[in-house]
Tab-separated table of C-alpha atoms and ligand atoms in Angstrom:
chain	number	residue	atom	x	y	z
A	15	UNK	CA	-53.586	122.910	48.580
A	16	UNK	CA	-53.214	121.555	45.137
A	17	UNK	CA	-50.365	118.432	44.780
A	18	UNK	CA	-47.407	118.916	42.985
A	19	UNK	CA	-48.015	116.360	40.128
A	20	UNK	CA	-45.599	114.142	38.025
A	21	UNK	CA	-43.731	116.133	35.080
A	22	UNK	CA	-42.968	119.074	37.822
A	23	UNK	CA	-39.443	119.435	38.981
A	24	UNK	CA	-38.146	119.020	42.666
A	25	UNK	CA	-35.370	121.357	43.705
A	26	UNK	CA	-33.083	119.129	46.094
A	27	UNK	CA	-30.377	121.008	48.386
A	28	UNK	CA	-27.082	118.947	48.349
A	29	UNK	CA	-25.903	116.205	46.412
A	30	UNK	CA	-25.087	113.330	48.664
A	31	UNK	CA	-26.428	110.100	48.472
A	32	UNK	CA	-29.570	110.395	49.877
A	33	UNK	CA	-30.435	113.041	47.363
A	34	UNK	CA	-29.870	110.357	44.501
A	35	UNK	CA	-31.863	107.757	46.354
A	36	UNK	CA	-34.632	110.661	46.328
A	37	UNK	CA	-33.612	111.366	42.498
A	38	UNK	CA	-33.743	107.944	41.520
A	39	UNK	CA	-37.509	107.840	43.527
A	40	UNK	CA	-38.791	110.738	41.601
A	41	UNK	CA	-37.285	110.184	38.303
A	42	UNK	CA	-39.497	106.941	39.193
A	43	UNK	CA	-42.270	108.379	39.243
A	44	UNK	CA	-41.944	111.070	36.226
A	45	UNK	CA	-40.433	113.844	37.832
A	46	UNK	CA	-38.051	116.172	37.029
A	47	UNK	CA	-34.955	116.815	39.928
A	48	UNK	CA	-32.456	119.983	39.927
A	49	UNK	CA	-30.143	119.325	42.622
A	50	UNK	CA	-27.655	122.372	44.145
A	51	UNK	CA	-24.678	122.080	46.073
A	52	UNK	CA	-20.815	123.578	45.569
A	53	UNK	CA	-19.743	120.673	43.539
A	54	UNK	CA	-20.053	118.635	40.137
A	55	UNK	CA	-20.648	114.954	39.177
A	56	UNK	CA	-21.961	114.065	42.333
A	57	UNK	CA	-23.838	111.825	43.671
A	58	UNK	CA	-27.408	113.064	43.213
A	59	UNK	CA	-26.345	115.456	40.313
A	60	UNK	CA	-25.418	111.366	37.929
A	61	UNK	CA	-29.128	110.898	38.406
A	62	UNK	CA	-31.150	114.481	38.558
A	63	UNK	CA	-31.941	116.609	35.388
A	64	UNK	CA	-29.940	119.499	36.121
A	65	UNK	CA	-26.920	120.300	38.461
A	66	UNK	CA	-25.694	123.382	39.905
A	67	UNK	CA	-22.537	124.344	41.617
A	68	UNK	CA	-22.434	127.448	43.108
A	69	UNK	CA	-22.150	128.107	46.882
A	70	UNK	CA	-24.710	128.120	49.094
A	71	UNK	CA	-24.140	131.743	50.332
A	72	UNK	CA	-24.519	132.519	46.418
A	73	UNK	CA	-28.495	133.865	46.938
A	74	UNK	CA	-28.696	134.863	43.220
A	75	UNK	CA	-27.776	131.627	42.227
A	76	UNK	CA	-30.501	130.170	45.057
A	77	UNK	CA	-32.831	132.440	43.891
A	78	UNK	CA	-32.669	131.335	40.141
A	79	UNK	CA	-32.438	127.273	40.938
A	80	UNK	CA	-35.531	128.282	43.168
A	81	UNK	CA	-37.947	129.757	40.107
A	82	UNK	CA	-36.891	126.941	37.813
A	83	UNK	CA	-38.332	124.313	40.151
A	84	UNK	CA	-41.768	124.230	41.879
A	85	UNK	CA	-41.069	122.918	45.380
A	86	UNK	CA	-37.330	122.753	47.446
A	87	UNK	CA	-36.590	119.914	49.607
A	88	UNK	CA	-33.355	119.159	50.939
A	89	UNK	CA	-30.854	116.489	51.881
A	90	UNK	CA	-28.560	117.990	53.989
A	91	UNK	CA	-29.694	119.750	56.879
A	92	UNK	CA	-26.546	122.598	57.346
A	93	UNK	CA	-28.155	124.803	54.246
A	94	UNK	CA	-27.529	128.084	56.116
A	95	UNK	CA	-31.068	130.058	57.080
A	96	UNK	CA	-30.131	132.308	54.531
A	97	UNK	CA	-29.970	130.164	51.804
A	98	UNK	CA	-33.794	128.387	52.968
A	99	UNK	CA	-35.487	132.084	53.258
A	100	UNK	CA	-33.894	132.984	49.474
A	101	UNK	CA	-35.843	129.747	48.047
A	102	UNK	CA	-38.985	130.032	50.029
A	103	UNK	CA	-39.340	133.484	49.014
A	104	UNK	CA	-40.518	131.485	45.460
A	105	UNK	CA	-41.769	128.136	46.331
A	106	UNK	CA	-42.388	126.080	49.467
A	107	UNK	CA	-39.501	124.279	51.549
A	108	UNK	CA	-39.992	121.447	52.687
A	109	UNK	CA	-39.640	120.439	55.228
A	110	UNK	CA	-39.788	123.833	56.358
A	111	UNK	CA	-37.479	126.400	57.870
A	112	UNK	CA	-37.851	126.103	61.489
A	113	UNK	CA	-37.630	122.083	61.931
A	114	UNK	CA	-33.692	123.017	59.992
A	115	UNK	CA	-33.112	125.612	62.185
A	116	UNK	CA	-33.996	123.332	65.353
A	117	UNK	CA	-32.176	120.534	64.375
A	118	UNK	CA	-29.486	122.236	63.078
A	119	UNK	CA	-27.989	123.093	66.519
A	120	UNK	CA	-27.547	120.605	69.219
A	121	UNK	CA	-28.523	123.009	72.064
A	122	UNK	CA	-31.404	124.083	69.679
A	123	UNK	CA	-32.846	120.872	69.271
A	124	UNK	CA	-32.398	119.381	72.899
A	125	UNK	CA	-33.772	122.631	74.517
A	126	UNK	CA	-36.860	121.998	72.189
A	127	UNK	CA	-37.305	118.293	73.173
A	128	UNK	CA	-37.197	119.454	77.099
A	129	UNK	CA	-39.176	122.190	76.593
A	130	UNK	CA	-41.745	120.056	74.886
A	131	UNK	CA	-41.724	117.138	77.383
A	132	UNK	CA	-39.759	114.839	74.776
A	133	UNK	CA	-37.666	112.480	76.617
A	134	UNK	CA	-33.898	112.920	76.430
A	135	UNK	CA	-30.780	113.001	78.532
A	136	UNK	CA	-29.191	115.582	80.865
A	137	UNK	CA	-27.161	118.678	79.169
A	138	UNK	CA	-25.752	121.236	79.833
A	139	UNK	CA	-24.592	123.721	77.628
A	140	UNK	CA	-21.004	125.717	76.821
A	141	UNK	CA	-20.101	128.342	75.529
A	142	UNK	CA	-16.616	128.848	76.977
A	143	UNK	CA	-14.231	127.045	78.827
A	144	UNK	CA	-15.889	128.886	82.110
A	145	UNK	CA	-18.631	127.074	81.749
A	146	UNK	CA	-17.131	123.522	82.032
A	147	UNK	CA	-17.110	122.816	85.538
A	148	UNK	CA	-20.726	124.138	86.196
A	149	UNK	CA	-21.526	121.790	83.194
A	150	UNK	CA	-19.803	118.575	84.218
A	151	UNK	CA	-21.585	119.403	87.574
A	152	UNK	CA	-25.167	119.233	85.701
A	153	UNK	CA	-24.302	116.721	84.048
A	154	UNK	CA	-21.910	113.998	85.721
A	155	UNK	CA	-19.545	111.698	84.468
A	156	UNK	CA	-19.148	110.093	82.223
A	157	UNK	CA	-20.026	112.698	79.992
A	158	UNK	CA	-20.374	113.234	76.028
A	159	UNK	CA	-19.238	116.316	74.764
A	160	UNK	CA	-20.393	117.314	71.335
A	161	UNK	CA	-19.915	120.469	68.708
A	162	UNK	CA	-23.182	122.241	69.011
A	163	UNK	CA	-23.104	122.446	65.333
A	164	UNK	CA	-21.462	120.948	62.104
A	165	UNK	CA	-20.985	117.593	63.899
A	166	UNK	CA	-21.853	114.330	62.184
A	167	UNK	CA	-20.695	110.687	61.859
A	168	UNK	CA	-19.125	111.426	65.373
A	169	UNK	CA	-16.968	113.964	64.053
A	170	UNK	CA	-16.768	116.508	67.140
A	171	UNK	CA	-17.058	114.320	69.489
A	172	UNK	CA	-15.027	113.022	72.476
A	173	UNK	CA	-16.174	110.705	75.870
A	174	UNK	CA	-14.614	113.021	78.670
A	175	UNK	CA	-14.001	111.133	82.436
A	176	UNK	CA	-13.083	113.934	84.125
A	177	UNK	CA	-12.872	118.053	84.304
A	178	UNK	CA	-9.352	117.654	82.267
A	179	UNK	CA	-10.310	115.737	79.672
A	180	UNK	CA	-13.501	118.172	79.309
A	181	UNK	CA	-10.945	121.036	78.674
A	182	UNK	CA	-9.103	119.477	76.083
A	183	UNK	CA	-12.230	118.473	74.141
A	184	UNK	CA	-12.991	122.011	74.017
A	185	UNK	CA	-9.510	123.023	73.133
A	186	UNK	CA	-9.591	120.154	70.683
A	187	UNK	CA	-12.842	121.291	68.701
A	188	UNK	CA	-11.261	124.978	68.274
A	189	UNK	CA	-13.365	126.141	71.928
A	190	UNK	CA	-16.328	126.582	69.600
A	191	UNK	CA	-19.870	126.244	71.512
A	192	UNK	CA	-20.579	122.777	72.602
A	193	UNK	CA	-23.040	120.416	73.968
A	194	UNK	CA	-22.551	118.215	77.023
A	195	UNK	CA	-24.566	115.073	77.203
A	196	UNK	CA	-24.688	112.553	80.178
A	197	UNK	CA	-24.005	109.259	78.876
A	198	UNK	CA	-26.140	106.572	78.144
A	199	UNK	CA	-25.360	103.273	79.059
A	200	UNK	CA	-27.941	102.099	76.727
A	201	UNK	CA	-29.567	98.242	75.957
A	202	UNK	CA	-29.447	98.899	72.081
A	203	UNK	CA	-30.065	101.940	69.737
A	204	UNK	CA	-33.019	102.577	67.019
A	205	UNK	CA	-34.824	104.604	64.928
A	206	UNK	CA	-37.994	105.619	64.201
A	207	UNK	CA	-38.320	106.885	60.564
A	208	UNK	CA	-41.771	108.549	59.888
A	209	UNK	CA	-43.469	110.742	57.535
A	210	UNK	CA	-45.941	113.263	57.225
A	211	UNK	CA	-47.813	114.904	54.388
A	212	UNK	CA	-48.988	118.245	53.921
A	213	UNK	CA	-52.435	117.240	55.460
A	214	UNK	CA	-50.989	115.564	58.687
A	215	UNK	CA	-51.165	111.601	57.716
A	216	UNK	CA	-48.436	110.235	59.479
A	217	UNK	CA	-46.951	107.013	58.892
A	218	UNK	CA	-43.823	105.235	59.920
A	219	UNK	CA	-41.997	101.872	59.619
A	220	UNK	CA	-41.491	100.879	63.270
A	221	UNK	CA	-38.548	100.986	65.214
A	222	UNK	CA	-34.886	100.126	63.078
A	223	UNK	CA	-32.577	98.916	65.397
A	224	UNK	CA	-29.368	100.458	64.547
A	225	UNK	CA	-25.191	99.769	65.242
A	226	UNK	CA	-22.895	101.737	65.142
A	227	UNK	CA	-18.803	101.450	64.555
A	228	UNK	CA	-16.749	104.480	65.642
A	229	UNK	CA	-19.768	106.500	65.787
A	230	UNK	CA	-20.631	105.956	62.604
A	231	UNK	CA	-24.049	103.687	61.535
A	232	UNK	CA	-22.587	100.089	60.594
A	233	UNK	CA	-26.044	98.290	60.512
A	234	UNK	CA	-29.229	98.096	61.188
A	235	UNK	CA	-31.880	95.434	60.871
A	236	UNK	CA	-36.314	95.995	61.271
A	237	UNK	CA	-37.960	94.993	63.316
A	238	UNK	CA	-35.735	96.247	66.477
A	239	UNK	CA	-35.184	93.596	69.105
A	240	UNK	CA	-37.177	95.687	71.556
A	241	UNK	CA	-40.602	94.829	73.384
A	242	UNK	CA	-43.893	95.792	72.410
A	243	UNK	CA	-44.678	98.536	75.052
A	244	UNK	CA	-41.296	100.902	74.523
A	245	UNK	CA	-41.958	100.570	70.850
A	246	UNK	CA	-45.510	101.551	71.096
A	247	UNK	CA	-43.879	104.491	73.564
A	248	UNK	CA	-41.503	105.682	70.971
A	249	UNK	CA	-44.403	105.738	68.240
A	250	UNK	CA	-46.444	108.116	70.366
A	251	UNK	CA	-43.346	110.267	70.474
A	252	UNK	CA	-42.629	110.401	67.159
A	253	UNK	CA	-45.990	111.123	65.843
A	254	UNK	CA	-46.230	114.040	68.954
A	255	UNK	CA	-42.661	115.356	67.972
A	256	UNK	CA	-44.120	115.283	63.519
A	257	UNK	CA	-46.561	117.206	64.347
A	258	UNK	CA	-45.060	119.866	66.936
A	259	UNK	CA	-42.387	120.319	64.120
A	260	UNK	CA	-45.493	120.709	61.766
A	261	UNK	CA	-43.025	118.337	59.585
A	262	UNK	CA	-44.207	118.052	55.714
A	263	UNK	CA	-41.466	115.224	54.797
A	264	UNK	CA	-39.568	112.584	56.431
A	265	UNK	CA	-37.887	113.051	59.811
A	266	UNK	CA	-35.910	110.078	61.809
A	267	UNK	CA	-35.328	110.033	65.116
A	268	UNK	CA	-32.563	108.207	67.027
A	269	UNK	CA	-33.930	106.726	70.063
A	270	UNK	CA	-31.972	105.093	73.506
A	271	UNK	CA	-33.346	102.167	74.718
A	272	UNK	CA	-31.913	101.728	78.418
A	273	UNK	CA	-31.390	99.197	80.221
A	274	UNK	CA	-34.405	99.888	82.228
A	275	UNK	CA	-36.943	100.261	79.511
A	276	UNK	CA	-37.104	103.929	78.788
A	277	UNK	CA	-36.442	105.670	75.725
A	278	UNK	CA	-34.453	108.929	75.215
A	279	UNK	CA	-33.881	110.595	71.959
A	280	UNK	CA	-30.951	111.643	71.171
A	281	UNK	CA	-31.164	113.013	67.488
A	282	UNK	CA	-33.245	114.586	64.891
A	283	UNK	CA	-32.496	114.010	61.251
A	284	UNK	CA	-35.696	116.102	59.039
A	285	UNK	CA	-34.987	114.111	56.274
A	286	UNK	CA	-34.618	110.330	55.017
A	287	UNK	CA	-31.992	108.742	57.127
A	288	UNK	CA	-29.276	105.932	56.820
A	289	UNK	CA	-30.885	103.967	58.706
A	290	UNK	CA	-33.900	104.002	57.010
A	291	UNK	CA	-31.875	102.984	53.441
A	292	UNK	CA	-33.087	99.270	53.943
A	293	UNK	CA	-36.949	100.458	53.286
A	294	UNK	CA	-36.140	100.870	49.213
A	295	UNK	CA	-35.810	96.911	49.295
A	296	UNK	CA	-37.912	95.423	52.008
A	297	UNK	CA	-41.025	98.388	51.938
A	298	UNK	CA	-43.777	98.458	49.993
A	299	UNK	CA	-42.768	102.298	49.985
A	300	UNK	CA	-39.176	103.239	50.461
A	301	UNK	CA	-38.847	106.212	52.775
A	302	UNK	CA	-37.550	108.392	49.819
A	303	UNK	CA	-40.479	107.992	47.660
A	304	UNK	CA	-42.665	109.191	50.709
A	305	UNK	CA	-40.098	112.146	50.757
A	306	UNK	CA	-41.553	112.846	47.450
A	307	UNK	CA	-45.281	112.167	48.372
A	308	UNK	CA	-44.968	114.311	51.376
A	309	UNK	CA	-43.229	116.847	49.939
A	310	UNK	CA	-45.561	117.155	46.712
A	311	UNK	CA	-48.855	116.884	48.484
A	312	UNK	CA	-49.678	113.230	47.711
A	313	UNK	CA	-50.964	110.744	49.572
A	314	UNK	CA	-48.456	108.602	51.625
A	315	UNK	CA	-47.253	104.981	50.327
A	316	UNK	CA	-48.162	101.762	52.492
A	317	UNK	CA	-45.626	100.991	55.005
A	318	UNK	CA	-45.794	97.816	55.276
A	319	UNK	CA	-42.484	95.216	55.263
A	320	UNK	CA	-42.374	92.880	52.583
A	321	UNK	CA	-40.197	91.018	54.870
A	322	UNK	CA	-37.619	91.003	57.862
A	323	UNK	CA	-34.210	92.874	56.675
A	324	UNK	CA	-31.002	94.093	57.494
A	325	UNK	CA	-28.644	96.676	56.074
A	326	UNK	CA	-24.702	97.240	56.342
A	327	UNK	CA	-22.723	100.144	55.213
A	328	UNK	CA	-19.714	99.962	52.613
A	329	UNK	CA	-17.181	103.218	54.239
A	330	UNK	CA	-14.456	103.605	51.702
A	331	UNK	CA	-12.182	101.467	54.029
A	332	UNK	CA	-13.447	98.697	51.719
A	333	UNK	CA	-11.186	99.982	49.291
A	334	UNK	CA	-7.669	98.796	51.273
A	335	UNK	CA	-6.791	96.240	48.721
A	336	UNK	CA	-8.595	97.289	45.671
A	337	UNK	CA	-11.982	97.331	44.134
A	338	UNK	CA	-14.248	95.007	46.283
A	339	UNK	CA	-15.272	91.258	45.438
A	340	UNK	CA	-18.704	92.841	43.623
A	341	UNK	CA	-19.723	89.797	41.943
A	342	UNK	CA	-19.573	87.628	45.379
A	343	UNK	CA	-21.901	90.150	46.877
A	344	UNK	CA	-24.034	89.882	44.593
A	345	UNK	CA	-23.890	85.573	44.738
A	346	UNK	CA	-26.401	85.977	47.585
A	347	UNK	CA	-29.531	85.634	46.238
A	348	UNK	CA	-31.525	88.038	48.767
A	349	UNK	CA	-28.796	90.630	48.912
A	350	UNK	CA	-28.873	93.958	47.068
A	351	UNK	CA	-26.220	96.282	45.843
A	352	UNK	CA	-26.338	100.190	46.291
A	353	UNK	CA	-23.481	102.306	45.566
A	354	UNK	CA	-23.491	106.171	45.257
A	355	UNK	CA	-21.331	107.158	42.309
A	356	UNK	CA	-18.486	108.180	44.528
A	357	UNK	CA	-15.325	108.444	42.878
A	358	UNK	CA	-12.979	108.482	45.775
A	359	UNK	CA	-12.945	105.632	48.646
A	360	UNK	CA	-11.388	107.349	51.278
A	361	UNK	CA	-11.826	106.006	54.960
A	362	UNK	CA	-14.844	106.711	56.270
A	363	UNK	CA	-16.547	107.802	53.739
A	364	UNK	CA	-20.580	106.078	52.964
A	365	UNK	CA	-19.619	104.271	49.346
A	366	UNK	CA	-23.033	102.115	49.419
A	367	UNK	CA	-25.086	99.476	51.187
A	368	UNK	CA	-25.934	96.042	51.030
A	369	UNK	CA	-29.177	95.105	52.102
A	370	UNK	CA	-30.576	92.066	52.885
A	371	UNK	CA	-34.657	90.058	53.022
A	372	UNK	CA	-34.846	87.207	54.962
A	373	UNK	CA	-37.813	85.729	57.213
A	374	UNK	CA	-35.548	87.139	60.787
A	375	UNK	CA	-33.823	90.216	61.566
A	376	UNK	CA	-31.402	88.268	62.715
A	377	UNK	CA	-30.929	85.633	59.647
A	378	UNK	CA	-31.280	89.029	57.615
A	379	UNK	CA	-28.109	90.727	59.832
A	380	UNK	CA	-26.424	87.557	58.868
A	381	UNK	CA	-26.320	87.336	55.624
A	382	UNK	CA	-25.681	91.188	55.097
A	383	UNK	CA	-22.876	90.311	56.988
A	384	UNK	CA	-21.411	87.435	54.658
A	385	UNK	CA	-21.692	89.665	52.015
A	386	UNK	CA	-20.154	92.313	53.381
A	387	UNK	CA	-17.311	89.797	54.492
A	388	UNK	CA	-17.113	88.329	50.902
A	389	UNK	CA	-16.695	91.954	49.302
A	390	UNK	CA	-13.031	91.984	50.543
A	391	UNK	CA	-10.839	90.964	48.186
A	392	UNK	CA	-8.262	90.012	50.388
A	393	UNK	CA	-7.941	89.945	54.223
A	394	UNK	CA	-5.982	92.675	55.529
A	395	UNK	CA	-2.304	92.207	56.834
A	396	UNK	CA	-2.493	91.552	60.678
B	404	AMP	P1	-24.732	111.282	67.329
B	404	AMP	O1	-23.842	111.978	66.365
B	404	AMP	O2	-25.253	112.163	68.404
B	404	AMP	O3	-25.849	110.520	66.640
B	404	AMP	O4	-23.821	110.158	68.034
B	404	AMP	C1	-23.271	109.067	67.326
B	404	AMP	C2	-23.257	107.842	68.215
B	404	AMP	O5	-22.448	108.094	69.386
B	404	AMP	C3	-24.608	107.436	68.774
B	404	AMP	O6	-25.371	106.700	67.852
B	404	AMP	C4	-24.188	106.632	69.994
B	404	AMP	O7	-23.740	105.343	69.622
B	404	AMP	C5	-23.019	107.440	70.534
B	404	AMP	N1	-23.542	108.471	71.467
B	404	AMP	C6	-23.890	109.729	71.186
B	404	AMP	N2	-24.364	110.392	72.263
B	404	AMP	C7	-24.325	109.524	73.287
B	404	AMP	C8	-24.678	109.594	74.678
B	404	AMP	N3	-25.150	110.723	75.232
B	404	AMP	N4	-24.502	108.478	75.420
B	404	AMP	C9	-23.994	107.332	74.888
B	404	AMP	N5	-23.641	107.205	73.596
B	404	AMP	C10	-23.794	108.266	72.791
């Protein structure tokens, strides 16, 4: 199969950060980007050649974004099916169709873990609020229950005790289909990001160790703070679960380390991932240029760390008292700035990162920290 070289253009579905990250990547390296979501000025659509708004249920408008470009990769992973199969009627997707439609659905993607031999934890599946008690029974309590779709940053989600609480979390998410997860009293959290090109190299940048705040990532720091045998473990999985996907792109998974060693997984991302954001700086190849190697046919970047580093979100929250303390962020002298072009802080919301190099994890965690702290212009009211 003959690579996509430099001058082509790369059709990107959605316009979020991670598709200007990927923008900024390609532009990088000479390509042209046309990025398509329902909105304007967004992120990715400051830094590609060529917006368009239109819906995604628009299929003539899919169809036309599709002949101008000569691959479609995407950055969002709830592109309905539709919208995939009027693009690849023209030019490859990748990563293709069926690793979206697995990880698009919770169910989906846990009954394909089990029914591959991944390792993950109990579920139980419902579909109405009859189901509940047979599902609690499966599964025990505590439990997690989860949307089956549409669900990120913990957004359709709820901890549930007891058969009560289960019914109102159902009630609560609008009795759509949901996923019930046993909960995992875990040691720590990570990620394995990975890649793998059309002709099956796989690479990967070890296990990320990852935090999270109300769901939602906070920070992570590489290498994890986990021994040498359960990463080695969750490598083998990764590279087994790249190729049973028959990925061409970047996937993440988000691994549970428990308290006894094991590893579960507990999510699929096919695409570059937040916690993977710290590679631009501290990788010889940041996981969203080997987005574009993968997805163009090239040969994958080296791995490697140029050193030990940390990463911490800026969520709009930032924004209580004004523009942040920019300038004292940037003071640090192994700190970077990102920030996505977002016009609107509100809480929540992924503004940017900080990431920071130092010869630890943990001296890198630290000063990410700091300059996170020293953003804030002033402290809040108590
Ligand atoms: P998710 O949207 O599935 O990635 O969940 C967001 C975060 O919620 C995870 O990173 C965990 O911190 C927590 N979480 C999700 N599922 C579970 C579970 N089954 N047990 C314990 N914590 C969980």
């Amino acid at each position: 199969m003959k690579p996509i070289l430099p001058g082509a253009a790369i059709g990107v579905l959605g316009s979020g950060q991670l598709g200007r990250m990927f923008a900024i990547a390609a532009r990088q390296m000479g390509y042209r980007v046309h990025t398509f979501s329902s909105e304007t000025d967004t992120p990715t659509g400051q830094v590609a050649d060529v917006e368009i708004a239109a819906s995604y249920d628009d299929l003539d408008a899919v169809r036309r974004f599709a002949q101008a470009v000569q691959v479609v990769t995407f950055e969002f992973e709830n592109v309905p099916a539709a919208c995939v199969e009027a693009a690849a009627a023209f030019v490859p997707v990748r990563p293709g169709g069926a690793a979206l439609h697995i990880t698009q659905n919770r169910l989906r993607e846990k009954t394909f873990l089990v029914s591959n031999g991944f390792p993950t934890t109990k579920f139980a599946a419902v579909h109405g609020v009859d189901d509940l008690n047979a599902a609690m029974e499966k599964v025990g309590y505590p439990a997690i229950m989860k949307t089956a779709s549409s669900g990120y940053d913990g957004k359709g989600q709820a901890k549930v005790a007891n058969l009560e609480d289960a019914v109102q979390a159902f009630h609560g998410c609008g009795g759509q289909e949901m996923i019930v997860e046993g909960f995992v009293d875990f040691e720590l959290e990570f990620s394995m990001v990975m890649a793998r090109g059309v002709d099956g190299q796989f690479v990967h940048w070890g296990a990320i160790q990852n935090r999270h705040k109300h769901h939602i990532l906070d920070v992570s720091f590489a290498p994890a703070r986990m021994g040498q045998a359960s990463s080695a473990r969750a490598i083998e999985v990764s590279r087994a679960l790249a190729d049973k996907l028959d990925l061409i792109g970047v996937l993440c998974i988000e691994f549970f380390l428990t308290r006894n060693g094991e590893i579960l997984v507990n999510e699929l991302a096919p695409r570059p991932h937040n916690s993977g954001h710290l590679t631009i700086d501290a990788s010889r190849t940041s996981q969203f240029e080997q987005q574009l190697r993968a997805v163009c046919g090239l040969p994958l970047g080296s791995t490697e760390f140029v050193g030990a580093a940390a990463m911490a979100n800026l969520l709009g929250d930032l924004w209580y008292a004004g523009e942040p303390n920019w300038p004292a962020a940037c003071a640090l002298p192994d700190v970077k700035l990102h920030l996505y072009g977002k016009i609107e802080p509100r809480p929540g919301r992924k503004m940017g990162h900080l990431t920071a190099l130092a010869a630890t994890a943990e001296s890198a965690a630290q000063i990410v920290l700091l300059a996170r702290e020293n953003l804030q212009p002033v402290r809040k009211p108590s």
